[in-house]
Amino acid sequence: MAQPQARSTTETTVDVRATGHVRDALGKSQLTYTFEGDTLREFVEEFFAEYDVRDLVIAETEADSTTRGWAPIDAADVPGHLRKNPDGERTRAYARILINGQFNENLDGFDTELQDGDRVALVYPFLFCL
């Protein structure tokens, strides 16, 4: 039987940037945030417990992470490596989490290690249709 993982006692301080709907919900576009741990998973767990913006960023279902009208993708025809985060770790359609300007799914997803001073961006832009 697997032993439960012990939580890290490391504290990490990151610069959080927010755009669009997340910025509106937070009431500011930038803040410094210290959390217990050193991974994106530990950051989002604590940050979303303190700031009620989880539903603006994280998709609960596959339908929440995609939007109507996107062309279906045949992974065999895509050059390179096509990856998306596992269920429960996907962002809503149009929302993204970036670490130092890179999408988290292009790094190690929610297991991406964070260091003091890293920038974590919670992006959910306003969309206007004319």
JSON list of C-alpha atoms in Angstrom, two decimals:
[
{"chain": "A", "resi": 1, "resn": "MET", "atom": "CA", "xyz": [0.00, 0.00, 0.00]},
{"chain": "A", "resi": 2, "resn": "ALA", "atom": "CA", "xyz": [1.41, 3.40, -1.00]},
{"chain": "A", "resi": 3, "resn": "GLN", "atom": "CA", "xyz": [2.36, 5.81, 1.75]},
{"chain": "A", "resi": 4, "resn": "PRO", "atom": "CA", "xyz": [0.66, 9.23, 1.59]},
{"chain": "A", "resi": 5, "resn": "GLN", "atom": "CA", "xyz": [3.01, 11.97, 0.45]},
{"chain": "A", "resi": 6, "resn": "ALA", "atom": "CA", "xyz": [4.09, 14.37, 3.14]},
{"chain": "A", "resi": 7, "resn": "ARG", "atom": "CA", "xyz": [3.47, 18.02, 2.36]},
{"chain": "A", "resi": 8, "resn": "SER", "atom": "CA", "xyz": [6.49, 20.14, 1.83]},
{"chain": "A", "resi": 9, "resn": "THR", "atom": "CA", "xyz": [7.44, 22.57, 4.59]},
{"chain": "A", "resi": 10, "resn": "THR", "atom": "CA", "xyz": [9.17, 24.84, 2.08]},
{"chain": "A", "resi": 11, "resn": "GLU", "atom": "CA", "xyz": [7.70, 28.31, 1.62]},
{"chain": "A", "resi": 12, "resn": "THR", "atom": "CA", "xyz": [7.81, 29.90, -1.81]},
{"chain": "A", "resi": 13, "resn": "THR", "atom": "CA", "xyz": [6.99, 33.50, -2.69]},
{"chain": "A", "resi": 14, "resn": "VAL", "atom": "CA", "xyz": [5.80, 34.24, -6.23]},
{"chain": "A", "resi": 15, "resn": "ASP", "atom": "CA", "xyz": [4.59, 37.28, -8.13]},
{"chain": "A", "resi": 16, "resn": "VAL", "atom": "CA", "xyz": [0.99, 36.66, -9.21]},
{"chain": "A", "resi": 17, "resn": "ARG", "atom": "CA", "xyz": [-0.35, 38.49, -12.26]},
{"chain": "A", "resi": 18, "resn": "ALA", "atom": "CA", "xyz": [-4.03, 38.41, -13.18]},
{"chain": "A", "resi": 19, "resn": "THR", "atom": "CA", "xyz": [-5.88, 39.56, -16.28]},
{"chain": "A", "resi": 20, "resn": "GLY", "atom": "CA", "xyz": [-9.49, 39.95, -17.33]},
{"chain": "A", "resi": 21, "resn": "HIS", "atom": "CA", "xyz": [-12.10, 38.23, -15.20]},
{"chain": "A", "resi": 22, "resn": "VAL", "atom": "CA", "xyz": [-9.54, 37.02, -12.65]},
{"chain": "A", "resi": 23, "resn": "ARG", "atom": "CA", "xyz": [-8.20, 40.55, -12.20]},
{"chain": "A", "resi": 24, "resn": "ASP", "atom": "CA", "xyz": [-11.74, 41.85, -11.66]},
{"chain": "A", "resi": 25, "resn": "ALA", "atom": "CA", "xyz": [-12.49, 39.16, -9.07]},
{"chain": "A", "resi": 26, "resn": "LEU", "atom": "CA", "xyz": [-9.23, 39.81, -7.20]},
{"chain": "A", "resi": 27, "resn": "GLY", "atom": "CA", "xyz": [-9.63, 43.58, -7.39]},
{"chain": "A", "resi": 28, "resn": "LYS", "atom": "CA", "xyz": [-6.01, 43.97, -8.50]},
{"chain": "A", "resi": 29, "resn": "SER", "atom": "CA", "xyz": [-3.77, 42.86, -11.34]},
{"chain": "A", "resi": 30, "resn": "GLN", "atom": "CA", "xyz": [-0.67, 41.99, -9.32]},
{"chain": "A", "resi": 31, "resn": "LEU", "atom": "CA", "xyz": [0.21, 40.70, -5.88]},
{"chain": "A", "resi": 32, "resn": "THR", "atom": "CA", "xyz": [2.96, 38.84, -4.08]},
{"chain": "A", "resi": 33, "resn": "TYR", "atom": "CA", "xyz": [1.86, 35.50, -2.63]},
{"chain": "A", "resi": 34, "resn": "THR", "atom": "CA", "xyz": [3.67, 33.18, -0.24]},
{"chain": "A", "resi": 35, "resn": "PHE", "atom": "CA", "xyz": [2.52, 29.58, 0.04]},
{"chain": "A", "resi": 36, "resn": "GLU", "atom": "CA", "xyz": [3.65, 26.39, 1.68]},
{"chain": "A", "resi": 37, "resn": "GLY", "atom": "CA", "xyz": [5.34, 24.17, -0.88]},
{"chain": "A", "resi": 38, "resn": "ASP", "atom": "CA", "xyz": [7.18, 24.62, -4.15]},
{"chain": "A", "resi": 39, "resn": "THR", "atom": "CA", "xyz": [4.91, 23.30, -6.92]},
{"chain": "A", "resi": 40, "resn": "LEU", "atom": "CA", "xyz": [2.16, 24.84, -8.99]},
{"chain": "A", "resi": 41, "resn": "ARG", "atom": "CA", "xyz": [-0.22, 22.24, -7.49]},
{"chain": "A", "resi": 42, "resn": "GLU", "atom": "CA", "xyz": [0.51, 23.50, -3.96]},
{"chain": "A", "resi": 43, "resn": "PHE", "atom": "CA", "xyz": [0.23, 27.11, -5.13]},
{"chain": "A", "resi": 44, "resn": "VAL", "atom": "CA", "xyz": [-3.20, 26.71, -6.75]},
{"chain": "A", "resi": 45, "resn": "GLU", "atom": "CA", "xyz": [-4.51, 24.70, -3.79]},
{"chain": "A", "resi": 46, "resn": "GLU", "atom": "CA", "xyz": [-3.65, 27.47, -1.31]},
{"chain": "A", "resi": 47, "resn": "PHE", "atom": "CA", "xyz": [-4.29, 30.43, -3.60]},
{"chain": "A", "resi": 48, "resn": "PHE", "atom": "CA", "xyz": [-7.75, 29.24, -4.64]},
{"chain": "A", "resi": 49, "resn": "ALA", "atom": "CA", "xyz": [-8.62, 28.47, -1.00]},
{"chain": "A", "resi": 50, "resn": "GLU", "atom": "CA", "xyz": [-7.79, 32.07, -0.11]},
{"chain": "A", "resi": 51, "resn": "TYR", "atom": "CA", "xyz": [-9.07, 33.79, -3.27]},
{"chain": "A", "resi": 52, "resn": "ASP", "atom": "CA", "xyz": [-12.35, 32.60, -4.76]},
{"chain": "A", "resi": 53, "resn": "VAL", "atom": "CA", "xyz": [-11.23, 32.49, -8.41]},
{"chain": "A", "resi": 54, "resn": "ARG", "atom": "CA", "xyz": [-10.86, 28.74, -8.98]},
{"chain": "A", "resi": 55, "resn": "ASP", "atom": "CA", "xyz": [-14.04, 28.50, -11.06]},
{"chain": "A", "resi": 56, "resn": "LEU", "atom": "CA", "xyz": [-12.75, 31.26, -13.33]},
{"chain": "A", "resi": 57, "resn": "VAL", "atom": "CA", "xyz": [-9.56, 29.34, -14.12]},
{"chain": "A", "resi": 58, "resn": "ILE", "atom": "CA", "xyz": [-10.00, 25.58, -13.65]},
{"chain": "A", "resi": 59, "resn": "ALA", "atom": "CA", "xyz": [-12.31, 23.46, -15.84]},
{"chain": "A", "resi": 60, "resn": "GLU", "atom": "CA", "xyz": [-14.31, 20.81, -14.01]},
{"chain": "A", "resi": 61, "resn": "THR", "atom": "CA", "xyz": [-15.36, 18.99, -17.19]},
{"chain": "A", "resi": 62, "resn": "GLU", "atom": "CA", "xyz": [-14.01, 18.43, -20.69]},
{"chain": "A", "resi": 63, "resn": "ALA", "atom": "CA", "xyz": [-16.80, 20.69, -21.99]},
{"chain": "A", "resi": 64, "resn": "ASP", "atom": "CA", "xyz": [-15.56, 23.53, -19.75]},
{"chain": "A", "resi": 65, "resn": "SER", "atom": "CA", "xyz": [-12.06, 23.25, -21.21]},
{"chain": "A", "resi": 66, "resn": "THR", "atom": "CA", "xyz": [-13.09, 23.49, -24.85]},
{"chain": "A", "resi": 67, "resn": "THR", "atom": "CA", "xyz": [-15.27, 25.78, -26.84]},
{"chain": "A", "resi": 68, "resn": "ARG", "atom": "CA", "xyz": [-17.78, 25.31, -29.57]},
{"chain": "A", "resi": 69, "resn": "GLY", "atom": "CA", "xyz": [-16.39, 25.64, -33.07]},
{"chain": "A", "resi": 70, "resn": "TRP", "atom": "CA", "xyz": [-12.86, 24.38, -32.53]},
{"chain": "A", "resi": 71, "resn": "ALA", "atom": "CA", "xyz": [-11.80, 22.00, -35.27]},
{"chain": "A", "resi": 72, "resn": "PRO", "atom": "CA", "xyz": [-11.34, 18.40, -34.15]},
{"chain": "A", "resi": 73, "resn": "ILE", "atom": "CA", "xyz": [-7.67, 17.41, -33.91]},
{"chain": "A", "resi": 74, "resn": "ASP", "atom": "CA", "xyz": [-6.27, 14.13, -35.14]},
{"chain": "A", "resi": 75, "resn": "ALA", "atom": "CA", "xyz": [-3.21, 13.75, -32.91]},
{"chain": "A", "resi": 76, "resn": "ALA", "atom": "CA", "xyz": [-1.52, 11.58, -35.54]},
{"chain": "A", "resi": 77, "resn": "ASP", "atom": "CA", "xyz": [-1.46, 14.56, -37.95]},
{"chain": "A", "resi": 78, "resn": "VAL", "atom": "CA", "xyz": [-0.01, 17.08, -35.49]},
{"chain": "A", "resi": 79, "resn": "PRO", "atom": "CA", "xyz": [3.75, 17.60, -35.76]},
{"chain": "A", "resi": 80, "resn": "GLY", "atom": "CA", "xyz": [5.66, 17.55, -32.50]},
{"chain": "A", "resi": 81, "resn": "HIS", "atom": "CA", "xyz": [4.21, 16.54, -29.15]},
{"chain": "A", "resi": 82, "resn": "LEU", "atom": "CA", "xyz": [0.56, 17.36, -28.37]},
{"chain": "A", "resi": 83, "resn": "ARG", "atom": "CA", "xyz": [-0.11, 17.45, -24.62]},
{"chain": "A", "resi": 84, "resn": "LYS", "atom": "CA", "xyz": [-2.89, 18.66, -22.40]},
{"chain": "A", "resi": 85, "resn": "ASN", "atom": "CA", "xyz": [-3.24, 18.57, -18.67]},
{"chain": "A", "resi": 86, "resn": "PRO", "atom": "CA", "xyz": [-5.07, 15.61, -17.10]},
{"chain": "A", "resi": 87, "resn": "ASP", "atom": "CA", "xyz": [-8.70, 15.87, -15.96]},
{"chain": "A", "resi": 88, "resn": "GLY", "atom": "CA", "xyz": [-9.10, 18.21, -13.01]},
{"chain": "A", "resi": 89, "resn": "GLU", "atom": "CA", "xyz": [-6.00, 20.17, -14.01]},
{"chain": "A", "resi": 90, "resn": "ARG", "atom": "CA", "xyz": [-7.26, 21.77, -17.19]},
{"chain": "A", "resi": 91, "resn": "THR", "atom": "CA", "xyz": [-8.08, 25.41, -17.54]},
{"chain": "A", "resi": 92, "resn": "ARG", "atom": "CA", "xyz": [-11.39, 26.74, -18.77]},
{"chain": "A", "resi": 93, "resn": "ALA", "atom": "CA", "xyz": [-11.69, 27.60, -22.45]},
{"chain": "A", "resi": 94, "resn": "TYR", "atom": "CA", "xyz": [-9.63, 30.78, -23.02]},
{"chain": "A", "resi": 95, "resn": "ALA", "atom": "CA", "xyz": [-8.19, 30.73, -19.47]},
{"chain": "A", "resi": 96, "resn": "ARG", "atom": "CA", "xyz": [-4.54, 29.84, -18.94]},
{"chain": "A", "resi": 97, "resn": "ILE", "atom": "CA", "xyz": [-1.93, 29.50, -16.19]},
{"chain": "A", "resi": 98, "resn": "LEU", "atom": "CA", "xyz": [1.56, 30.63, -17.11]},
{"chain": "A", "resi": 99, "resn": "ILE", "atom": "CA", "xyz": [4.81, 30.33, -15.21]},
{"chain": "A", "resi": 100, "resn": "ASN", "atom": "CA", "xyz": [7.36, 32.93, -16.27]},
{"chain": "A", "resi": 101, "resn": "GLY", "atom": "CA", "xyz": [5.50, 33.33, -19.57]},
{"chain": "A", "resi": 102, "resn": "GLN", "atom": "CA", "xyz": [5.19, 29.63, -20.42]},
{"chain": "A", "resi": 103, "resn": "PHE", "atom": "CA", "xyz": [1.94, 27.66, -20.38]},
{"chain": "A", "resi": 104, "resn": "ASN", "atom": "CA", "xyz": [1.99, 25.21, -17.49]},
{"chain": "A", "resi": 105, "resn": "GLU", "atom": "CA", "xyz": [1.09, 22.25, -19.73]},
{"chain": "A", "resi": 106, "resn": "ASN", "atom": "CA", "xyz": [4.29, 22.92, -21.73]},
{"chain": "A", "resi": 107, "resn": "LEU", "atom": "CA", "xyz": [6.25, 22.52, -18.51]},
{"chain": "A", "resi": 108, "resn": "ASP", "atom": "CA", "xyz": [5.32, 19.84, -15.96]},
{"chain": "A", "resi": 109, "resn": "GLY", "atom": "CA", "xyz": [1.65, 20.78, -15.59]},
{"chain": "A", "resi": 110, "resn": "PHE", "atom": "CA", "xyz": [0.62, 21.19, -11.97]},
{"chain": "A", "resi": 111, "resn": "ASP", "atom": "CA", "xyz": [3.84, 19.42, -10.91]},
{"chain": "A", "resi": 112, "resn": "THR", "atom": "CA", "xyz": [5.93, 22.33, -12.23]},
{"chain": "A", "resi": 113, "resn": "GLU", "atom": "CA", "xyz": [8.35, 23.43, -9.54]},
{"chain": "A", "resi": 114, "resn": "LEU", "atom": "CA", "xyz": [8.20, 27.09, -8.53]},
{"chain": "A", "resi": 115, "resn": "GLN", "atom": "CA", "xyz": [11.00, 29.18, -7.10]},
{"chain": "A", "resi": 116, "resn": "ASP", "atom": "CA", "xyz": [11.00, 32.43, -5.17]},
{"chain": "A", "resi": 117, "resn": "GLY", "atom": "CA", "xyz": [10.41, 35.31, -7.56]},
{"chain": "A", "resi": 118, "resn": "ASP", "atom": "CA", "xyz": [8.70, 33.27, -10.31]},
{"chain": "A", "resi": 119, "resn": "ARG", "atom": "CA", "xyz": [5.75, 34.93, -12.06]},
{"chain": "A", "resi": 120, "resn": "VAL", "atom": "CA", "xyz": [2.50, 32.97, -12.04]},
{"chain": "A", "resi": 121, "resn": "ALA", "atom": "CA", "xyz": [-0.09, 34.46, -14.39]},
{"chain": "A", "resi": 122, "resn": "LEU", "atom": "CA", "xyz": [-3.79, 33.61, -14.10]},
{"chain": "A", "resi": 123, "resn": "VAL", "atom": "CA", "xyz": [-5.19, 34.66, -17.45]},
{"chain": "A", "resi": 124, "resn": "TYR", "atom": "CA", "xyz": [-8.86, 34.75, -18.37]},
{"chain": "A", "resi": 125, "resn": "PRO", "atom": "CA", "xyz": [-9.38, 37.56, -20.88]},
{"chain": "A", "resi": 126, "resn": "PHE", "atom": "CA", "xyz": [-12.57, 39.41, -21.57]},
{"chain": "A", "resi": 127, "resn": "LEU", "atom": "CA", "xyz": [-14.10, 38.30, -24.86]},
{"chain": "A", "resi": 128, "resn": "PHE", "atom": "CA", "xyz": [-16.24, 40.58, -26.93]},
{"chain": "A", "resi": 129, "resn": "CYS", "atom": "CA", "xyz": [-18.22, 39.40, -29.90]},
{"chain": "A", "resi": 130, "resn": "LEU", "atom": "CA", "xyz": [-19.62, 41.94, -32.30]}
]
